Amino acid sequence: QVQLVESGGGLVQPGGSLRLSCAVSESIHSLYRVAWYRQSPGKQRDVVARIYRGAPPNYADSVKGRFTISRDNEKNTIVLQMNSLKPEDTAVYYCNVLIRLGQDPYWGQGTQVTISP
């Protein structure tokens, strides 16, 4: 089974930055899709950013130009760099990995991101 461990969440003021990391117990080069989701209280878990194998990253409209998803190949991690953070970015952020199309994805435990003055 694939294990995902997220880290990097915390409390940041509006306009600040955070770098989330997801350590993956699988070669990231073999993954069909890697993604970050987020969920705030009372709301659905929505995709924030993702990378399909062989394709450039794509982002939710709400984070375009502010967030960047990438791979750290040496550390076998998936990174979400979050800049210009807004209060509405407050949520639990989850790493998500799909090894092959047709399978269920794997989820990390989530890491809390809070944007507050």
PDB file of N, CA and C in Angstrom, residues 7-21 65-68 79-87 89 93 112-116:
ATOM      1  N   SER A   7       3.149  17.367   5.453  1.00  0.00           N
ATOM      2  CA  SER A   7       3.729  18.255   6.437  1.00  0.00           C
ATOM      3  C   SER A   7       3.778  19.666   5.861  1.00  0.00           C
ATOM      4  N   GLY A   8       4.004  20.641   6.722  1.00  0.00           N
ATOM      5  CA  GLY A   8       4.201  22.004   6.287  1.00  0.00           C
ATOM      6  C   GLY A   8       3.061  22.954   6.580  1.00  0.00           C
ATOM      7  N   GLY A   9       1.950  22.448   7.086  1.00  0.00           N
ATOM      8  CA  GLY A   9       0.842  23.326   7.411  1.00  0.00           C
ATOM      9  C   GLY A   9       1.149  24.193   8.612  1.00  0.00           C
ATOM     10  N   GLY A  10       0.309  25.189   8.812  1.00  0.00           N
ATOM     11  CA  GLY A  10       0.497  26.084   9.932  1.00  0.00           C
ATOM     12  C   GLY A  10      -0.388  27.301   9.838  1.00  0.00           C
ATOM     13  N   LEU A  11      -0.082  28.274  10.686  1.00  0.00           N
ATOM     14  CA  LEU A  11      -0.816  29.534  10.749  1.00  0.00           C
ATOM     15  C   LEU A  11      -0.003  30.619  10.066  1.00  0.00           C
ATOM     16  N   VAL A  12      -0.623  31.281   9.102  1.00  0.00           N
ATOM     17  CA  VAL A  12       0.051  32.312   8.321  1.00  0.00           C
ATOM     18  C   VAL A  12      -0.880  33.509   8.164  1.00  0.00           C
ATOM     19  N   GLN A  13      -0.307  34.691   8.170  1.00  0.00           N
ATOM     20  CA  GLN A  13      -1.082  35.899   7.925  1.00  0.00           C
ATOM     21  C   GLN A  13      -1.445  36.030   6.449  1.00  0.00           C
ATOM     22  N   PRO A  14      -2.541  36.728   6.146  1.00  0.00           N
ATOM     23  CA  PRO A  14      -2.863  36.971   4.738  1.00  0.00           C
ATOM     24  C   PRO A  14      -1.684  37.575   3.995  1.00  0.00           C
ATOM     25  N   GLY A  15      -1.477  37.084   2.782  1.00  0.00           N
ATOM     26  CA  GLY A  15      -0.348  37.505   1.986  1.00  0.00           C
ATOM     27  C   GLY A  15       0.902  36.683   2.194  1.00  0.00           C
ATOM     28  N   GLY A  16       0.897  35.830   3.188  1.00  0.00           N
ATOM     29  CA  GLY A  16       2.046  34.999   3.482  1.00  0.00           C
ATOM     30  C   GLY A  16       2.125  33.775   2.598  1.00  0.00           C
ATOM     31  N   SER A  17       3.106  32.930   2.894  1.00  0.00           N
ATOM     32  CA  SER A  17       3.368  31.743   2.095  1.00  0.00           C
ATOM     33  C   SER A  17       3.549  30.523   2.974  1.00  0.00           C
ATOM     34  N   LEU A  18       3.236  29.376   2.409  1.00  0.00           N
ATOM     35  CA  LEU A  18       3.494  28.086   3.028  1.00  0.00           C
ATOM     36  C   LEU A  18       3.927  27.111   1.952  1.00  0.00           C
ATOM     37  N   ARG A  19       4.730  26.145   2.352  1.00  0.00           N
ATOM     38  CA  ARG A  19       5.177  25.097   1.458  1.00  0.00           C
ATOM     39  C   ARG A  19       4.776  23.761   2.069  1.00  0.00           C
ATOM     40  N   LEU A  20       3.817  23.098   1.446  1.00  0.00           N
ATOM     41  CA  LEU A  20       3.361  21.798   1.892  1.00  0.00           C
ATOM     42  C   LEU A  20       4.127  20.701   1.173  1.00  0.00           C
ATOM     43  N   SER A  21       4.461  19.653   1.905  1.00  0.00           N
ATOM     44  CA  SER A  21       5.161  18.518   1.334  1.00  0.00           C
ATOM     45  C   SER A  21       4.387  17.244   1.605  1.00  0.00           C
ATOM     46  N   GLY A  65      -2.090  31.216 -10.248  1.00  0.00           N
ATOM     47  CA  GLY A  65      -1.176  32.327 -10.088  1.00  0.00           C
ATOM     48  C   GLY A  65      -0.609  32.469  -8.701  1.00  0.00           C
ATOM     49  N   ARG A  66      -1.140  31.723  -7.742  1.00  0.00           N
ATOM     50  CA  ARG A  66      -0.673  31.808  -6.365  1.00  0.00           C
ATOM     51  C   ARG A  66      -0.045  30.503  -5.871  1.00  0.00           C
ATOM     52  N   PHE A  67      -0.575  29.371  -6.324  1.00  0.00           N
ATOM     53  CA  PHE A  67      -0.102  28.062  -5.881  1.00  0.00           C
ATOM     54  C   PHE A  67       0.670  27.380  -7.000  1.00  0.00           C
ATOM     55  N   THR A  68       1.631  26.572  -6.612  1.00  0.00           N
ATOM     56  CA  THR A  68       2.400  25.782  -7.562  1.00  0.00           C
ATOM     57  C   THR A  68       2.570  24.366  -7.024  1.00  0.00           C
ATOM     58  N   VAL A  79       5.052  18.595  -3.728  1.00  0.00           N
ATOM     59  CA  VAL A  79       5.118  19.870  -3.044  1.00  0.00           C
ATOM     60  C   VAL A  79       4.012  20.791  -3.539  1.00  0.00           C
ATOM     61  N   LEU A  80       3.412  21.508  -2.616  1.00  0.00           N
ATOM     62  CA  LEU A  80       2.478  22.580  -2.952  1.00  0.00           C
ATOM     63  C   LEU A  80       3.007  23.865  -2.346  1.00  0.00           C
ATOM     64  N   GLN A  81       3.525  24.726  -3.190  1.00  0.00           N
ATOM     65  CA  GLN A  81       3.976  26.039  -2.759  1.00  0.00           C
ATOM     66  C   GLN A  81       2.801  26.993  -2.840  1.00  0.00           C
ATOM     67  N   MET A  82       2.454  27.607  -1.722  1.00  0.00           N
ATOM     68  CA  MET A  82       1.305  28.480  -1.637  1.00  0.00           C
ATOM     69  C   MET A  82       1.770  29.882  -1.288  1.00  0.00           C
ATOM     70  N   ASN A  83       1.503  30.816  -2.172  1.00  0.00           N
ATOM     71  CA  ASN A  83       1.884  32.209  -1.990  1.00  0.00           C
ATOM     72  C   ASN A  83       0.643  33.094  -1.979  1.00  0.00           C
ATOM     73  N   SER A  84       0.815  34.302  -1.499  1.00  0.00           N
ATOM     74  CA  SER A  84      -0.274  35.281  -1.454  1.00  0.00           C
ATOM     75  C   SER A  84      -1.530  34.691  -0.841  1.00  0.00           C
ATOM     76  N   LEU A  85      -1.364  34.053   0.281  1.00  0.00           N
ATOM     77  CA  LEU A  85      -2.461  33.327   0.898  1.00  0.00           C
ATOM     78  C   LEU A  85      -3.567  34.263   1.370  1.00  0.00           C
ATOM     79  N   LYS A  86      -4.787  33.767   1.253  1.00  0.00           N
ATOM     80  CA  LYS A  86      -5.982  34.508   1.621  1.00  0.00           C
ATOM     81  C   LYS A  86      -6.730  33.762   2.719  1.00  0.00           C
ATOM     82  N   PRO A  87      -7.565  34.453   3.485  1.00  0.00           N
ATOM     83  CA  PRO A  87      -8.343  33.756   4.516  1.00  0.00           C
ATOM     84  C   PRO A  87      -9.160  32.596   3.968  1.00  0.00           C
ATOM     85  N   ASP A  89      -8.332  30.506   1.886  1.00  0.00           N
ATOM     86  CA  ASP A  89      -7.482  29.341   1.693  1.00  0.00           C
ATOM     87  C   ASP A  89      -7.426  28.455   2.928  1.00  0.00           C
ATOM     88  N   TYR A  93      -5.492  20.480   4.123  1.00  0.00           N
ATOM     89  CA  TYR A  93      -4.980  20.139   2.805  1.00  0.00           C
ATOM     90  C   TYR A  93      -4.534  18.683   2.792  1.00  0.00           C
ATOM     91  N   GLN A 112      -3.260  20.997   8.443  1.00  0.00           N
ATOM     92  CA  GLN A 112      -4.081  22.194   8.628  1.00  0.00           C
ATOM     93  C   GLN A 112      -3.345  23.437   8.152  1.00  0.00           C
ATOM     94  N   VAL A 113      -4.038  24.225   7.348  1.00  0.00           N
ATOM     95  CA  VAL A 113      -3.552  25.532   6.919  1.00  0.00           C
ATOM     96  C   VAL A 113      -4.558  26.574   7.369  1.00  0.00           C
ATOM     97  N   THR A 114      -4.096  27.540   8.144  1.00  0.00           N
ATOM     98  CA  THR A 114      -4.958  28.588   8.653  1.00  0.00           C
ATOM     99  C   THR A 114      -4.378  29.945   8.282  1.00  0.00           C
ATOM    100  N   ILE A 115      -5.188  30.754   7.617  1.00  0.00           N
ATOM    101  CA  ILE A 115      -4.787  32.099   7.217  1.00  0.00           C
ATOM    102  C   ILE A 115      -5.588  33.082   8.055  1.00  0.00           C
ATOM    103  N   SER A 116      -4.906  33.808   8.887  1.00  0.00           N
ATOM    104  CA  SER A 116      -5.576  34.705   9.817  1.00  0.00           C
ATOM    105  C   SER A 116      -4.646  35.857  10.174  1.00  0.00           C
TER     106      SER A 116
END
